[in-house]
XYZ file of N, CA and C in Angstrom:
633
model
N 6.766 -0.727 -8.480
C 5.392 -1.148 -8.371
C 4.855 -1.661 -9.712
N 5.174 -0.930 -10.777
C 4.693 -1.336 -12.083
C 5.350 -2.614 -12.576
N 6.653 -2.707 -12.420
C 7.371 -3.860 -12.972
C 7.046 -5.158 -12.249
N 6.656 -5.071 -10.986
C 6.321 -6.262 -10.219
C 4.824 -6.571 -10.237
N 4.077 -5.898 -11.102
C 2.663 -6.205 -11.251
C 1.793 -5.743 -10.098
N 2.292 -4.806 -9.299
C 1.520 -4.315 -8.160
C 0.672 -3.100 -8.516
N 1.002 -2.428 -9.609
C 0.233 -1.260 -10.042
C 0.220 -1.230 -11.561
N -0.964 -0.988 -12.114
C -1.037 -0.876 -13.571
C -1.101 0.607 -13.956
N -1.967 0.969 -14.874
C -1.958 2.342 -15.400
C -2.326 3.391 -14.365
N -2.983 2.973 -13.275
C -3.556 3.960 -12.375
C -2.903 4.023 -10.994
N -1.785 3.376 -10.798
C -1.115 3.427 -9.506
C -0.396 4.750 -9.282
N -0.190 5.100 -8.016
C 0.603 6.284 -7.695
C 1.238 6.116 -6.326
N 2.369 6.775 -6.145
C 3.111 6.694 -4.882
C 3.487 8.107 -4.443
N 3.737 8.245 -3.138
C 4.114 9.562 -2.634
C 5.085 9.422 -1.480
N 5.790 10.514 -1.195
C 6.722 10.571 -0.068
C 6.585 11.922 0.611
N 6.564 11.909 1.936
C 6.464 13.158 2.680
C 7.755 13.965 2.497
N 7.615 15.249 2.234
C 8.764 16.140 2.123
C 9.074 16.813 3.456
N 8.028 17.256 4.131
C 8.166 17.952 5.410
C 6.806 17.967 6.087
N 6.657 18.765 7.113
C 5.400 18.809 7.859
C 4.270 19.457 7.080
N 4.595 20.123 5.967
C 3.580 20.865 5.225
C 3.247 20.285 3.854
N 4.054 19.352 3.343
C 3.814 18.916 1.969
C 4.376 17.521 1.706
N 3.940 16.950 0.584
C 4.473 15.663 0.129
C 4.622 15.694 -1.389
N 5.412 14.781 -1.892
C 5.664 14.667 -3.332
C 4.989 13.410 -3.848
N 4.161 13.552 -4.892
C 3.452 12.407 -5.457
C 3.865 12.230 -6.915
N 3.809 11.000 -7.384
C 4.189 10.703 -8.764
C 3.262 11.416 -9.744
N 3.758 11.726 -10.943
C 2.931 12.423 -11.929
C 1.772 11.553 -12.408
N 0.799 12.174 -13.043
C -0.423 11.492 -13.489
C -0.163 10.679 -14.745
N 0.590 9.591 -14.593
C 0.883 8.680 -15.689
C 1.265 7.327 -15.088
N 1.222 6.264 -15.883
C 1.593 4.959 -15.347
C 2.985 4.993 -14.724
N 3.126 4.380 -13.558
C 4.389 4.478 -12.828
C 5.579 3.978 -13.644
N 5.375 2.936 -14.426
C 6.480 2.384 -15.199
C 6.967 3.276 -16.316
N 6.217 4.331 -16.606
C 6.605 5.234 -17.693
C 7.257 6.518 -17.189
N 7.360 6.684 -15.876
C 7.943 7.912 -15.319
C 9.456 7.887 -15.493
N 9.982 8.874 -16.178
C 11.412 8.926 -16.454
C 12.209 9.511 -15.303
N 13.528 9.333 -15.375
C 14.409 9.806 -14.316
C 14.352 11.317 -14.124
N 14.119 12.047 -15.211
C 14.168 13.503 -15.129
C 12.781 14.137 -15.005
N 11.752 13.311 -14.793
C 10.392 13.852 -14.684
C 10.085 14.203 -13.234
N 9.727 15.459 -12.977
C 9.427 15.853 -11.595
C 8.081 15.304 -11.149
N 7.953 15.097 -9.857
C 6.656 14.743 -9.315
C 5.840 16.004 -9.077
N 4.754 15.844 -8.361
C 3.877 16.963 -8.052
C 3.930 17.206 -6.548
N 4.305 18.405 -6.144
C 4.353 18.736 -4.723
C 2.966 19.182 -4.276
N 2.468 18.502 -3.234
C 1.099 18.738 -2.766
C 1.140 19.259 -1.330
N 0.518 20.392 -1.060
C 0.463 20.897 0.320
C -0.573 20.123 1.135
N -0.344 20.004 2.419
C -1.316 19.336 3.276
C -2.554 20.201 3.499
N -2.415 21.480 3.297
C -3.548 22.388 3.415
C -3.765 23.105 2.090
N -5.020 23.381 1.777
C -5.320 24.070 0.533
C -5.752 23.110 -0.551
N -5.941 23.641 -1.755
C -6.408 22.853 -2.887
C -5.297 21.989 -3.466
N -5.695 20.938 -4.174
C -4.711 20.150 -4.906
C -4.123 20.998 -6.028
N -2.818 20.917 -6.255
C -2.206 21.703 -7.327
C -2.495 21.089 -8.693
N -2.290 21.835 -9.764
C -2.435 21.276 -11.111
C -1.514 20.064 -11.289
N -2.027 19.047 -11.936
C -1.232 17.847 -12.175
C -1.425 16.759 -11.144
N -2.076 17.071 -10.038
C -2.322 16.056 -9.004
C -3.619 15.321 -9.314
N -3.570 14.004 -9.265
C -4.761 13.209 -9.493
C -5.770 13.399 -8.361
N -7.069 13.305 -8.652
C -8.072 13.475 -7.597
C -7.891 12.512 -6.425
N -7.455 11.277 -6.702
C -7.290 10.287 -5.633
C -6.141 10.614 -4.682
N -5.321 11.584 -5.067
C -4.223 11.994 -4.184
C -4.774 12.541 -2.864
N -6.045 12.865 -2.840
C -6.679 13.286 -1.593
C -6.533 12.230 -0.492
N -6.523 10.959 -0.873
C -6.343 9.896 0.125
C -4.984 10.034 0.782
N -3.941 10.226 -0.025
C -2.596 10.423 0.512
C -2.609 11.577 1.513
N -3.203 12.684 1.086
C -3.186 13.900 1.909
C -3.844 13.668 3.266
N -4.979 12.978 3.265
C -5.672 12.753 4.533
C -4.892 11.828 5.456
N -4.188 10.851 4.900
C -3.368 9.962 5.730
C -2.197 10.735 6.324
N -1.517 11.527 5.514
C -0.401 12.329 6.022
C -0.873 13.308 7.110
N -2.042 13.875 6.935
C -2.563 14.808 7.927
C -2.770 14.133 9.283
N -3.266 12.910 9.255
C -3.635 12.212 10.482
C -2.492 11.446 11.128
N -1.475 11.110 10.356
C -0.432 10.216 10.858
C 0.959 10.813 10.595
N 1.464 11.603 11.519
C 2.766 12.255 11.327
C 3.917 11.276 11.116
N 3.767 10.033 11.556
C 4.861 9.064 11.404
C 4.932 8.466 10.001
N 3.893 8.661 9.200
C 3.880 8.117 7.840
C 4.750 8.978 6.935
N 5.687 8.332 6.228
C 6.570 9.042 5.319
C 6.419 8.638 3.875
N 5.657 7.561 3.603
C 5.471 7.112 2.228
C 4.170 6.352 2.073
N 3.547 6.490 0.901
C 2.266 5.842 0.624
C 2.292 5.275 -0.797
N 1.743 4.074 -0.953
C 1.599 3.448 -2.267
C 0.130 3.142 -2.524
N -0.345 3.547 -3.667
C -1.706 3.223 -4.118
C -1.558 2.222 -5.247
N -1.956 0.978 -5.003
C -1.705 -0.098 -5.956
C -3.005 -0.800 -6.348
N -2.905 -1.593 -7.396
C -4.031 -2.393 -7.882
C -3.573 -3.838 -8.076
N -2.981 -4.418 -7.058
C -2.428 -5.764 -7.184
C -3.553 -6.792 -7.316
N -3.418 -7.749 -8.244
C -4.545 -8.612 -8.629
C -5.075 -9.525 -7.541
N -4.217 -10.129 -6.734
C -4.715 -11.036 -5.699
C -5.480 -10.288 -4.623
N -5.001 -9.099 -4.262
C -5.711 -8.270 -3.288
C -7.094 -7.921 -3.814
N -7.191 -7.571 -5.091
C -8.483 -7.215 -5.674
C -9.399 -8.421 -5.753
N -8.852 -9.580 -6.127
C -9.673 -10.787 -6.211
C -10.233 -11.158 -4.841
N -9.409 -11.064 -3.817
C -9.862 -11.405 -2.473
C -10.926 -10.420 -1.993
N -10.758 -9.137 -2.355
C -11.753 -8.142 -1.943
C -13.107 -8.412 -2.586
N -13.115 -9.047 -3.772
C -14.372 -9.407 -4.424
C -15.134 -10.460 -3.621
N -14.420 -11.169 -2.747
C -15.051 -12.116 -1.830
C -15.439 -11.450 -0.517
N -15.156 -10.150 -0.417
C -15.447 -9.440 0.818
C -14.440 -9.716 1.908
N -13.214 -10.072 1.521
C -12.186 -10.435 2.485
C -10.906 -9.651 2.237
N -10.070 -9.580 3.270
C -8.719 -9.048 3.152
C -7.763 -10.055 3.775
N -6.469 -9.984 3.441
C -5.533 -11.020 3.891
C -5.360 -11.060 5.410
N -5.362 -12.282 5.938
C -5.107 -12.489 7.357
C -3.647 -12.872 7.571
N -3.264 -13.011 8.818
C -1.884 -13.386 9.163
C -1.749 -14.905 9.086
N -1.598 -15.409 7.868
C -1.463 -16.843 7.650
C -0.030 -17.256 7.347
N 0.833 -16.268 7.092
C 2.252 -16.551 6.886
C 3.030 -15.309 7.322
N 4.341 -15.397 7.258
C 5.169 -14.348 7.835
C 4.869 -12.958 7.323
N 4.759 -12.794 6.009
C 4.549 -11.459 5.459
C 3.156 -10.920 5.772
N 2.236 -11.802 6.080
C 0.895 -11.353 6.428
C 0.786 -10.779 7.820
N 1.795 -11.009 8.656
C 1.708 -10.537 10.044
C 1.774 -9.019 10.152
N 2.278 -8.346 9.135
C 2.402 -6.890 9.188
C 1.048 -6.187 9.065
N 0.002 -6.962 8.786
C -1.336 -6.388 8.629
C -2.337 -6.977 9.621
N -1.827 -7.750 10.597
C -2.702 -8.456 11.537
C -3.591 -7.499 12.317
N -4.836 -7.930 12.588
C -5.395 -9.234 12.209
C -5.775 -9.313 10.735
N -6.109 -8.179 10.122
C -6.366 -8.081 8.680
C -6.625 -6.621 8.360
N -6.271 -6.172 7.167
C -6.544 -4.776 6.807
C -8.048 -4.512 6.724
N -8.477 -3.310 7.055
C -9.897 -2.975 6.875
C -10.259 -2.982 5.394
N -11.535 -3.227 5.127
C -12.041 -3.254 3.755
C -13.015 -2.107 3.553
N -12.632 -1.148 2.691
C -13.514 -0.040 2.348
C -14.622 -0.581 1.446
N -15.891 -0.409 1.823
C -16.966 -1.064 1.074
C -17.354 -0.386 -0.227
N -17.038 0.890 -0.376
C -17.453 1.599 -1.588
C -16.718 1.117 -2.823
N -17.397 1.164 -3.952
C -16.772 0.733 -5.211
C -16.452 1.915 -6.122
N -16.964 3.089 -5.802
C -16.662 4.276 -6.613
C -15.246 4.755 -6.319
N -14.622 5.395 -7.299
C -13.306 5.969 -7.092
C -13.384 7.073 -6.039
N -12.389 7.118 -5.165
C -12.376 8.106 -4.075
C -11.748 9.385 -4.605
N -12.590 10.328 -4.985
C -12.094 11.526 -5.659
C -12.576 12.832 -5.035
N -13.175 12.769 -3.851
C -13.582 13.998 -3.186
C -13.098 13.969 -1.744
N -13.088 15.132 -1.117
C -12.533 15.254 0.221
C -13.274 14.411 1.250
N -14.592 14.395 1.183
C -15.370 13.663 2.178
C -15.059 12.174 2.139
N -14.980 11.613 0.950
C -14.669 10.186 0.824
C -13.239 9.898 1.267
N -12.313 10.781 0.913
C -10.918 10.585 1.304
C -10.775 10.614 2.826
N -11.492 11.513 3.468
C -11.480 11.576 4.930
C -12.013 10.282 5.516
N -13.096 9.768 4.958
C -13.697 8.544 5.465
C -12.769 7.340 5.297
N -12.072 7.271 4.165
C -11.125 6.174 3.941
C -9.997 6.237 4.965
N -9.430 7.434 5.152
C -8.326 7.590 6.098
C -8.768 7.265 7.519
N -9.987 7.650 7.868
C -10.485 7.353 9.209
C -10.703 5.860 9.404
N -11.229 5.173 8.398
C -11.399 3.727 8.511
C -10.044 3.026 8.586
N -9.072 3.523 7.849
C -7.733 2.936 7.874
C -7.112 3.056 9.259
N -7.319 4.182 9.912
C -6.757 4.378 11.236
C -5.248 4.256 11.227
N -4.715 3.446 12.141
C -3.275 3.239 12.233
C -2.807 1.987 11.494
N -3.695 1.373 10.710
C -3.336 0.146 9.990
C -2.295 0.432 8.914
N -1.561 -0.603 8.544
C -0.551 -0.466 7.495
C -1.179 -0.341 6.119
N -2.414 -0.830 5.974
C -3.065 -0.808 4.661
C -4.572 -0.786 4.828
N -5.228 -0.303 3.797
C -6.669 -0.447 3.675
C -6.950 -0.941 2.262
N -7.810 -1.933 2.149
C -8.178 -2.497 0.851
C -9.443 -1.815 0.364
N -9.440 -1.409 -0.904
C -10.600 -0.777 -1.527
C -11.314 -1.825 -2.369
N -12.573 -2.071 -2.091
C -13.308 -3.160 -2.738
C -13.174 -3.132 -4.256
N -12.584 -4.185 -4.811
C -12.431 -4.293 -6.255
C -11.530 -3.253 -6.870
N -10.732 -2.573 -6.047
C -9.941 -1.464 -6.579
C -8.568 -1.350 -5.919
N -8.015 -2.467 -5.476
C -6.655 -2.446 -4.957
C -6.570 -2.030 -3.508
N -5.528 -1.290 -3.177
C -5.274 -0.941 -1.777
C -4.435 0.318 -1.668
N -4.447 0.876 -0.475
C -3.570 1.986 -0.102
C -2.715 1.497 1.053
N -1.396 1.656 0.924
C -0.459 1.145 1.919
C 0.400 2.289 2.410
N 0.608 2.363 3.725
C 1.395 3.446 4.316
C 2.538 2.884 5.135
N 3.684 3.569 5.094
C 4.840 3.162 5.882
C 5.586 4.368 6.408
N 6.540 4.111 7.278
C 7.345 5.214 7.818
C 8.177 5.874 6.731
N 8.496 5.121 5.681
C 9.226 5.631 4.522
C 8.567 5.086 3.271
N 8.917 5.651 2.125
C 8.409 5.113 0.869
C 8.920 3.700 0.659
N 10.175 3.444 1.058
C 10.730 2.100 0.936
C 9.900 1.085 1.720
N 9.494 1.476 2.920
C 8.687 0.579 3.743
C 7.304 0.373 3.135
N 6.691 1.441 2.649
C 5.370 1.325 2.037
C 5.406 0.414 0.814
N 6.436 0.547 -0.008
C 6.568 -0.296 -1.196
C 6.751 -1.756 -0.803
N 7.552 -1.997 0.220
C 7.749 -3.366 0.703
C 6.440 -3.947 1.213
N 5.702 -3.160 1.959
C 4.420 -3.618 2.491
C 3.413 -3.894 1.375
N 3.504 -3.152 0.278
C 2.627 -3.417 -0.864
C 2.892 -4.813 -1.418
N 4.168 -5.189 -1.477
C 4.530 -6.544 -1.925
C 4.042 -7.573 -0.910
N 4.234 -7.293 0.393
C 3.797 -8.213 1.443
C 2.287 -8.463 1.357
N 1.523 -7.388 1.142
C 0.070 -7.499 1.107
C -0.390 -8.389 -0.043
N 0.203 -8.193 -1.208
C -0.155 -9.030 -2.355
C 0.224 -10.485 -2.099
N 1.369 -10.719 -1.481
C 1.795 -12.086 -1.181
C 0.815 -12.743 -0.208
N 0.373 -11.985 0.793
C -0.591 -12.520 1.752
C -1.918 -12.853 1.079
N -2.330 -12.028 0.118
C -3.574 -12.298 -0.608
C -3.443 -13.539 -1.476
N -2.272 -13.752 -2.053
C -2.047 -14.966 -2.851
C -2.192 -16.219 -1.993
N -1.710 -16.164 -0.761
C -1.847 -17.294 0.153
C -3.319 -17.584 0.420
N -4.088 -16.524 0.669
C -5.519 -16.701 0.915
C -6.206 -17.368 -0.278
N -5.912 -16.904 -1.476
C -6.543 -17.472 -2.666
C -6.113 -18.913 -2.891
N -4.850 -19.217 -2.614
C -4.357 -20.585 -2.788
C -5.045 -21.560 -1.836
N -5.525 -21.054 -0.704
C -6.157 -21.906 0.302
C -7.663 -22.044 0.115
N -8.239 -21.370 -0.876
C -9.684 -21.453 -1.079
C -10.168 -22.889 -1.308
N -9.484 -23.709 -2.111
C -9.946 -25.097 -2.262
C -9.939 -25.864 -0.943
N -8.926 -25.631 -0.119
C -8.870 -26.308 1.177
C -10.025 -25.848 2.066
N -10.337 -24.566 2.036
C -11.460 -24.056 2.819
C -12.775 -24.654 2.334
N -12.903 -24.784 1.010
C -14.121 -25.375 0.458
C -14.275 -26.830 0.888
N -13.141 -27.486 1.146
C -13.165 -28.879 1.588
C -13.322 -29.013 3.094
N -13.504 -27.883 3.763
C -13.727 -27.915 5.199
C -12.498 -27.720 6.052
N -11.354 -27.490 5.431
C -10.129 -27.247 6.189
C -10.099 -25.797 6.668
N -9.555 -25.570 7.854
C -9.449 -24.225 8.427
C -7.998 -23.792 8.466
N -7.626 -22.721 7.746
C -6.231 -22.253 7.778
C -5.830 -21.839 9.188
N -4.579 -22.036 9.494
C -4.064 -21.666 10.809
C -3.618 -20.209 10.790
N -4.252 -19.368 11.581
C -3.851 -17.974 11.707
C -2.813 -17.819 12.807
N -1.902 -16.887 12.615
C -0.927 -16.583 13.652
C -1.641 -15.995 14.874
N -1.189 -16.369 16.048
C -1.711 -15.765 17.272
C -1.126 -14.362 17.428
N -1.710 -13.576 18.332
C -1.198 -12.226 18.579
C 0.257 -12.271 19.030
N 0.608 -13.255 19.839
C 1.991 -13.382 20.295
C 2.915 -13.723 19.135
N 2.466 -14.599 18.259
C 3.274 -14.966 17.087
C 3.433 -13.779 16.139
N 2.372 -13.007 15.988
C 2.447 -11.807 15.149
C 3.493 -10.845 15.688
N 3.473 -10.624 16.999
C 4.421 -9.695 17.613
C 5.862 -10.146 17.410
N 6.085 -11.441 17.428
C 7.437 -11.964 17.261
C 7.878 -11.968 15.796
N 6.922 -12.085 14.875
C 7.283 -12.226 13.463
C 7.319 -10.902 12.707
N 6.443 -9.961 13.029
C 6.359 -8.704 12.271
C 7.468 -7.748 12.696
N 8.699 -8.143 12.408
C 9.866 -7.378 12.842
C 10.366 -6.476 11.709
N 11.217 -5.540 12.074
C 11.845 -4.654 11.100
C 13.363 -4.747 11.136
N 13.895 -5.499 12.087
C 15.345 -5.658 12.207
C 15.874 -6.569 11.101
N 17.205 -6.613 11.001
C 17.832 -7.477 10.004
C 17.715 -6.955 8.591
N 17.605 -5.632 8.449
C 17.500 -5.005 7.118
C 16.357 -5.596 6.310
N 15.261 -5.935 6.994
C 14.159 -6.622 6.333
C 13.554 -5.784 5.207
N 13.249 -4.527 5.493
C 12.658 -3.685 4.452
C 13.703 -3.236 3.444
N 14.922 -3.050 3.897
C 15.983 -2.642 2.975
C 16.227 -3.707 1.908
N 16.193 -4.969 2.313
C 16.410 -6.051 1.344
C 15.249 -6.179 0.383
N 14.021 -5.987 0.856
C 12.876 -6.033 -0.055
C 12.927 -4.863 -1.032
N 13.314 -3.682 -0.552
C 13.460 -2.525 -1.443
C 14.496 -2.808 -2.524
N 15.604 -3.449 -2.142
C 16.627 -3.797 -3.119
C 16.074 -4.779 -4.144
N 15.309 -5.756 -3.684
C 14.686 -6.724 -4.591
C 13.734 -6.032 -5.555
N 12.912 -5.128 -5.040
C 11.933 -4.456 -5.884
C 12.581 -3.540 -6.911
N 13.669 -2.875 -6.522
C 14.274 -1.850 -7.376
C 15.354 -2.370 -8.314
N 15.878 -3.556 -8.055
C 16.988 -4.048 -8.868
C 16.574 -4.120 -10.336
N 17.360 -3.500 -11.190
C 17.066 -3.459 -12.602
C 16.372 -2.193 -13.052
N 15.850 -1.408 -12.108
C 15.257 -0.128 -12.461
C 16.331 0.875 -12.852
N 16.023 1.811 -13.756
C 17.024 2.825 -14.116
C 17.509 3.621 -12.913
N 16.605 3.885 -11.947
C 16.996 4.643 -10.762
C 18.031 3.891 -9.947
N 17.904 2.565 -9.914
C 18.842 1.748 -9.142
C 20.236 1.781 -9.765
N 20.273 1.857 -11.093
C 21.539 1.847 -11.810
C 22.180 3.225 -11.877
N 21.363 4.264 -11.656
C 21.882 5.631 -11.826
C 22.858 5.981 -10.711
């Protein structure tokens, strides 16, 4: 996430361990986490343990509500943030955007989500969507695995770049072509090692990949 410009100093990722807990990255920039540094194990019930960032509450509420979610990425990718400043989130305008069709919900608050009530509200607005965009503050992306969530984080940023690239055309009166529901169903596939190949692309060159 850090090396591909999807998360800066404040990004964090997590993976479900079991029905009672998940593992989240330590409270430091993702690109600085070493191979031998343990994450923070967070229970789904009870208080956050020492070392867990306050925003980890968002992860916890998503895991509580969605048993199929196995990985979550909290990112601050620039195109997603720029588009949110326009009050928009990426639509299904190209293949990678179909995984969020018709578009991710946009959380309107600008304050950091650091208490239980706000985290509950974010998770409820997200519902079963693959991502929720936080106004001016990046996004939260969920997948069946951490590999899938990381891939979707890349997809979301790519979809936002398409939206921004089309702004001049929109200003000139052109209307971008959105995928239909039928086209979305046919394109948003998981077969063909689609997420596995994106995970390989994202991780290639990382110390973990070489270990």
